Short mmCIF file of C-alpha atoms in Angstrom, two decimals:
data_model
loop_
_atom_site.label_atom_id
_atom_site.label_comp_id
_atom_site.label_asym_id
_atom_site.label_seq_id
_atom_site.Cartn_x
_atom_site.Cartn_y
_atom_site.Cartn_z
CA UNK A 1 103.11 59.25 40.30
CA UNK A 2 101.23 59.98 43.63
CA UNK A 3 99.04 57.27 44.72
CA UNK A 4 96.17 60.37 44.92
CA UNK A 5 93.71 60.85 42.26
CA UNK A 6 91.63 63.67 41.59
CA UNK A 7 87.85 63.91 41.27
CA UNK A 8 87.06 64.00 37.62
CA UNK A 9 84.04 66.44 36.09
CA UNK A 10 82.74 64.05 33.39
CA UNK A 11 81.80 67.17 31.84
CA UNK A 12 85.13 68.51 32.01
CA UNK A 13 85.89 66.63 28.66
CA UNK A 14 84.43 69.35 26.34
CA UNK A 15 84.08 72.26 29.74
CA UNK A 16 87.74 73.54 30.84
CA UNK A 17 86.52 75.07 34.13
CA UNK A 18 89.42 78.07 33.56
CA UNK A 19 91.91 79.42 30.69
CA UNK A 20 94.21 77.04 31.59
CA UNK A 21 94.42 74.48 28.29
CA UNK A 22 95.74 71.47 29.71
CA UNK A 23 93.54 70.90 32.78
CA UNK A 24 94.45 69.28 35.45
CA UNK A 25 91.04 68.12 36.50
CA UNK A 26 91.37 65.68 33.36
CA UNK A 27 92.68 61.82 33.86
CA UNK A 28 94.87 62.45 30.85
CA UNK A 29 96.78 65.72 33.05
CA UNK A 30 98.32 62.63 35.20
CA UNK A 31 99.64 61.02 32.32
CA UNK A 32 101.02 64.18 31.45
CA UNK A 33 103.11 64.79 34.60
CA UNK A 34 104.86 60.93 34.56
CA UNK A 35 106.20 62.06 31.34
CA UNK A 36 106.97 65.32 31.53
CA UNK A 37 108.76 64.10 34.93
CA UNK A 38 110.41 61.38 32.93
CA UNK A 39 111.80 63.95 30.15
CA UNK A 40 112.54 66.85 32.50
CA UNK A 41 113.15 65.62 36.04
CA UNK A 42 116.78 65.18 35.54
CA UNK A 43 117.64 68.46 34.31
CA UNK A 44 116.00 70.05 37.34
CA UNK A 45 117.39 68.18 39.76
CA UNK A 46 120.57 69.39 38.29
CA UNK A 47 119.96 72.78 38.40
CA UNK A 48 119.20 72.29 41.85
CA UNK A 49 122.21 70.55 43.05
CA UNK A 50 123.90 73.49 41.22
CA UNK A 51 122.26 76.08 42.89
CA UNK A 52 123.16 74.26 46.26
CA UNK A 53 119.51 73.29 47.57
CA UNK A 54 120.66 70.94 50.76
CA UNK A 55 119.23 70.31 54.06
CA UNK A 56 117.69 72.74 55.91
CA UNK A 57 116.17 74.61 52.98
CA UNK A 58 112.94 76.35 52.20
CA UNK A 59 112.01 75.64 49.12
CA UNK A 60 108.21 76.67 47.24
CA UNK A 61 106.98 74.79 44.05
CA UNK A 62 104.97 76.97 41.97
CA UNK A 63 102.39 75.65 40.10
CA UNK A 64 103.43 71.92 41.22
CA UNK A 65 101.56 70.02 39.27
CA UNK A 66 102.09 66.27 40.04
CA UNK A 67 104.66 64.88 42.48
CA UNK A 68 107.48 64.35 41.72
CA UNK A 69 109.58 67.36 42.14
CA UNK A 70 108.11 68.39 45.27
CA UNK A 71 109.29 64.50 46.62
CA UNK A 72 112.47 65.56 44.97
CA UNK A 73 112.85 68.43 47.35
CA UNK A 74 112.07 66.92 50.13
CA UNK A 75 114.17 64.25 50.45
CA UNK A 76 117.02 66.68 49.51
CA UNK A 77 116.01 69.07 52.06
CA UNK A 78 115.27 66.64 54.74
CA UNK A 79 113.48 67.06 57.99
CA UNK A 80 115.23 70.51 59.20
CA UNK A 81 113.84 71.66 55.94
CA UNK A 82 110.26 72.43 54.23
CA UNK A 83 109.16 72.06 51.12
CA UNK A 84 105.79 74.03 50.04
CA UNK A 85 104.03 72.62 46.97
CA UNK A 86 101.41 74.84 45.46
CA UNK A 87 98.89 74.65 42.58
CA UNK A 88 95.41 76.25 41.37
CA UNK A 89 94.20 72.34 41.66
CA UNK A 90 96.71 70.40 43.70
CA UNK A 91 94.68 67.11 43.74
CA UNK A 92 97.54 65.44 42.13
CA UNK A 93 99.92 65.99 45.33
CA UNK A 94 100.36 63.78 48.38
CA UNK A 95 100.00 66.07 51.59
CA UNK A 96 101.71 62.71 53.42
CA UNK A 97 104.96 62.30 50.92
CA UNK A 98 106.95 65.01 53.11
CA UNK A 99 105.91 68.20 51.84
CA UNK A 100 102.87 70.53 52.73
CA UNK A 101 100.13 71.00 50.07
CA UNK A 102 98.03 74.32 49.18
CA UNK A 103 95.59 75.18 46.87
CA UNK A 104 97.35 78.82 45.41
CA UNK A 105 97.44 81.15 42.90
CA UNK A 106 100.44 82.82 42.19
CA UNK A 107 98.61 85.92 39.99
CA UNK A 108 95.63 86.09 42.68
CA UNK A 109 97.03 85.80 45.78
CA UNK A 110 99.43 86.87 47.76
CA UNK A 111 102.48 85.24 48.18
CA UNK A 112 102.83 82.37 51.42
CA UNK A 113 105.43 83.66 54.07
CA UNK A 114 107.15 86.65 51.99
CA UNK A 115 110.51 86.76 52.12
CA UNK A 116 111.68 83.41 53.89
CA UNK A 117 112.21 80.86 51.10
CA UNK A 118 115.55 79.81 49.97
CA UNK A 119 114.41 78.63 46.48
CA UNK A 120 111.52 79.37 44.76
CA UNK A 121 110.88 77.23 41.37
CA UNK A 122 108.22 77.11 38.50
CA UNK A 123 108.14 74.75 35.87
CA UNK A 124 106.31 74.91 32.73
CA UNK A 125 103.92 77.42 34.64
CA UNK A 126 104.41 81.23 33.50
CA UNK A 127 104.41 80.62 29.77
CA UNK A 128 100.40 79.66 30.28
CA UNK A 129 99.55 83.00 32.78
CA UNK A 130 98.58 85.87 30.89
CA UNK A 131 99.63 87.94 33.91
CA UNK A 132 103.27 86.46 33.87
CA UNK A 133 104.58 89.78 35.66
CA UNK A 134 102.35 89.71 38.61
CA UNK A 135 102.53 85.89 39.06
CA UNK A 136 106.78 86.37 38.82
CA UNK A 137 106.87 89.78 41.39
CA UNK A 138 104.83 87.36 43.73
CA UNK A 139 107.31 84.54 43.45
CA UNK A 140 110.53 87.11 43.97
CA UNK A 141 108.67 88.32 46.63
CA UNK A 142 108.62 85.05 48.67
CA UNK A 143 112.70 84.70 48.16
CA UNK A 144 114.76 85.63 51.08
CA UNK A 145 118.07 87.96 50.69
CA UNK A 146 120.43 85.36 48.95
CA UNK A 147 117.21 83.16 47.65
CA UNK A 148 117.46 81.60 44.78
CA UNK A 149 114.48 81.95 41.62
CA UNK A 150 114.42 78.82 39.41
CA UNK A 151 112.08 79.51 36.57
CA UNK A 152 111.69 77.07 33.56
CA UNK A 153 109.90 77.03 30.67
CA UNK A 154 109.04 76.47 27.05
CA UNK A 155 109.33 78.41 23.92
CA UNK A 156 107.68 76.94 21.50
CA UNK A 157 107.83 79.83 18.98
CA UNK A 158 112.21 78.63 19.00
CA UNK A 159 111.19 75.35 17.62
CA UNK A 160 107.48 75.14 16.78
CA UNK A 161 107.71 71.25 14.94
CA UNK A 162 106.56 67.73 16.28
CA UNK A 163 108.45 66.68 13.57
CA UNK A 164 112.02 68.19 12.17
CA UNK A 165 112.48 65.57 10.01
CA UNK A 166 109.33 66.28 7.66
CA UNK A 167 109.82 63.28 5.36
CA UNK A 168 106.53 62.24 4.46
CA UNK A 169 102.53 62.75 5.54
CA UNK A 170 102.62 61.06 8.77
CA UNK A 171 105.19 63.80 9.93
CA UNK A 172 103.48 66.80 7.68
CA UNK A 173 99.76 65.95 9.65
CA UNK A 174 101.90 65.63 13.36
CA UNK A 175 103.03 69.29 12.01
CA UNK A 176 99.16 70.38 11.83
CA UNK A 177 98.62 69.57 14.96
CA UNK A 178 100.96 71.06 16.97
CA UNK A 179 100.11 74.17 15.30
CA UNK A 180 96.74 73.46 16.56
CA UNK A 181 97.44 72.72 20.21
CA UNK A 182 99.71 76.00 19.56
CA UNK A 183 96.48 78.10 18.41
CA UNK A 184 94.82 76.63 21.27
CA UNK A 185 97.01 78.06 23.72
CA UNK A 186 97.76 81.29 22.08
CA UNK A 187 93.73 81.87 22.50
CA UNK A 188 94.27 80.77 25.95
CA UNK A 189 97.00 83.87 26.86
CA UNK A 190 99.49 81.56 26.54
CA UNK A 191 102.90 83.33 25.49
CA UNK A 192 104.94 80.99 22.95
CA UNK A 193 107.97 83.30 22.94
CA UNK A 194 108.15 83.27 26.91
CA UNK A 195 111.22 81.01 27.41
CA UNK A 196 114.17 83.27 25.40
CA UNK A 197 112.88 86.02 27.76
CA UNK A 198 113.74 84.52 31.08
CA UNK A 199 117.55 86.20 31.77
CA UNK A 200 116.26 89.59 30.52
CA UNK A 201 113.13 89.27 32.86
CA UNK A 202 115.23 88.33 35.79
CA UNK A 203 117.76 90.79 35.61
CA UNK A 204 114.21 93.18 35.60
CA UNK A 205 113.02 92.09 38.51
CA UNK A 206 115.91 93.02 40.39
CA UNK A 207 117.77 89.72 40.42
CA UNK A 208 121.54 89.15 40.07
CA UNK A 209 123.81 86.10 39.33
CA UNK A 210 121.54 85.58 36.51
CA UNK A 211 122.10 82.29 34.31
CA UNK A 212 119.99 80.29 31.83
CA UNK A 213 120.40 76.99 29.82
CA UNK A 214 118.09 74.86 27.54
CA UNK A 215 117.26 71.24 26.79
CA UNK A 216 115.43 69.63 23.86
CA UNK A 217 114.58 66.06 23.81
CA UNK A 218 114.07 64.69 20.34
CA UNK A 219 112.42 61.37 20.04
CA UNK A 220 112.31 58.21 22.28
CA UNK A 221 108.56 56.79 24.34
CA UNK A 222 108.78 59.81 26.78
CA UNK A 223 108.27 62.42 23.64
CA UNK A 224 105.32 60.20 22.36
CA UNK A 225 103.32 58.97 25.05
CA UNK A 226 103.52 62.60 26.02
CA UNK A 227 102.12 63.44 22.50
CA UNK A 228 99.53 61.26 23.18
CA UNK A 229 98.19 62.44 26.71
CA UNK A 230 98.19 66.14 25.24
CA UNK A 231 96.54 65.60 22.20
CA UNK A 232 93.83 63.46 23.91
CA UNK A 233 94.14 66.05 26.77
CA UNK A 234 92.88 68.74 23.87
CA UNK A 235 90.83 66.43 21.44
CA UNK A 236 87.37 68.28 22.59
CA UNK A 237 88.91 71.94 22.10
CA UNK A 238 90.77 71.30 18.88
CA UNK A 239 87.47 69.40 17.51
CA UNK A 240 85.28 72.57 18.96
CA UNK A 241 87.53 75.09 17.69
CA UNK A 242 87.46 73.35 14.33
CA UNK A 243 91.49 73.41 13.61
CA UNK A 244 91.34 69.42 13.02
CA UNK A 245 89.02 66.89 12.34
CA UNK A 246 88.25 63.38 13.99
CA UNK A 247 89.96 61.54 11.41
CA UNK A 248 93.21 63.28 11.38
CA UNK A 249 93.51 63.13 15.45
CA UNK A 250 93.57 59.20 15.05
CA UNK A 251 95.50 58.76 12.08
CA UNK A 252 98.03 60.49 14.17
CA UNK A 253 97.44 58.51 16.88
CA UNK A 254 97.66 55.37 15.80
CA UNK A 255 100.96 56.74 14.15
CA UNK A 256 102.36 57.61 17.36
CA UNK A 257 101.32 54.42 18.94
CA UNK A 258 102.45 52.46 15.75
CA UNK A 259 106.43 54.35 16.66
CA UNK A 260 106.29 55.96 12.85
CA UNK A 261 107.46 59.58 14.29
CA UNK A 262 110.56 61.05 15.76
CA UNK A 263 108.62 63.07 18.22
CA UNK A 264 110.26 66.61 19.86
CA UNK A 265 109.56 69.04 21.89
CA UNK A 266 109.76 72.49 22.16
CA UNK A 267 113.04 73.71 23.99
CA UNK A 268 112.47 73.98 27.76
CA UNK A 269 114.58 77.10 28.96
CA UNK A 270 115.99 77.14 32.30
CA UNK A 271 116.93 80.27 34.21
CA UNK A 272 117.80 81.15 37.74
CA UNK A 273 118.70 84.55 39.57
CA UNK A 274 119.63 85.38 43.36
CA UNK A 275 118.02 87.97 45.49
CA UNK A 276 120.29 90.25 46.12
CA UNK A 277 121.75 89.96 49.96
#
């Protein structure tokens, strides 16, 4: 994780500033990007040594996030190269780790230097944009003829559970909840269905060499002390919204924390697409 730390709203606990969910103006958002990096990192690296991102490439990260990708693509890029990492709040990024840093949104604005990057990746970004077309013409927009789109993300409507293996009430109540934080984001414009839909939205927007894989971690400390961050991430909106109670969010906890669960994850689907030349 980057060294910088963003200024947080005390307030922000229990007053998301925008439709976003899981905030990254909240301590717990940091928490969420070591783990998410820890779970996913590898399988985008692949897909980027696949796709052939070397020196001398432009590459944008959409929707960055935390750090680590964006450090990924630099040092595989090196100095002929540039790496552009992007967010709505980018106070988790290091403008001094070898990559520039903008504050950017990918619905609202226009896209940075149209038409010049090689690669052009989101993670985990669209499925939460209710205006999922605009923010992905904005992103093709940026490629260069031959640039490659890298677009990643969940489907949590594929595999909804926290638990598959729904043996007893420990594993029925982690259930509950992620139907809860799954409410939350459907209220939020988030779409659950988003990740089958990535070859068939690629091939829309004009794309070609279109390709798309998945991955789905089951269990292990990445899958819970991610559980943990989100859920304490949420606490405040699932309380508000009143899908859960006090009592139930730290009976799961201490569940989690006590290694009682098999925790999973929604499949993350990965698809790319080239511009044609």
């Amino acid at each position: 994780m980057s060294s910088s730390q963003p200024v947080v709203d005390p307030g922000s606990e229990s007053s998301p500033d925008h439709r976003y969910l899981l905030d990254n103006a909240r301590v717990q958002a940091g928490e969420r990007f070591t783990w998410l990096a820890e779970l996913f990192d590898g399988v985008t690296r692949g897909h980027f040594d696949r796709l052939g991102v070397t020196a001398g490439w432009r590459c944008w990260e959409v929707g960055a996030g935390g750090p680590s990708i964006p450090e990924a693509l630099a040092t595989a890029v090196g100095p002929t190269g540039h790496v552009l990492a992007t967010d709505i709040n980018p106070a988790w990024l290091d403008p001094h780790a070898g990559y520039e840093v903008r504050r950017h949104d990918v619905v609202a604005d226009p896209p940075p230097q149209p038409g010049t990057f090689d690669l052009v990746h989101a993670r985990l970004v669209l499925v939460h944009v209710p205006d999922r077309a605009r923010a992905l013409a904005t992103m093709v927009s940026a490629l260069r003829p031959g640039g490659w789109l890298l677009v990643e993300d969940a489907d949590t409507e594929l595999q909804p559970l926290a638990c598959l293996d729904e043996v007893g009430p420990a594993q029925r109540r982690a259930n509950r909840l992620r139907r809860a934080v799954r409410e939350l984001m459907t209220r939020r414009g988030a779409d659950l269905r988003y990740g089958r839909t990535l070859p068939r939205t690629l091939r829309a927007a004009g794309l070609v060499d279109v390709g798309a894989s998945g991955c789905f971690p089951v269990g292990g400390v990445a899958c819970d002390r991610l559980e943990t961050s989100t859920v304490r991430l949420v606490r405040a909106e699932l309380l508000a919204a009143g899908l859960t109670d006090d009592v139930e969010i730290d009976a799961h906890l201490a569940a989690v924390d006590a290694g009682e669960l098999d925790l999973t994850l929604a499949p993350l689907i990965s698809a790319w697409g080239r511009r044609p030349s």
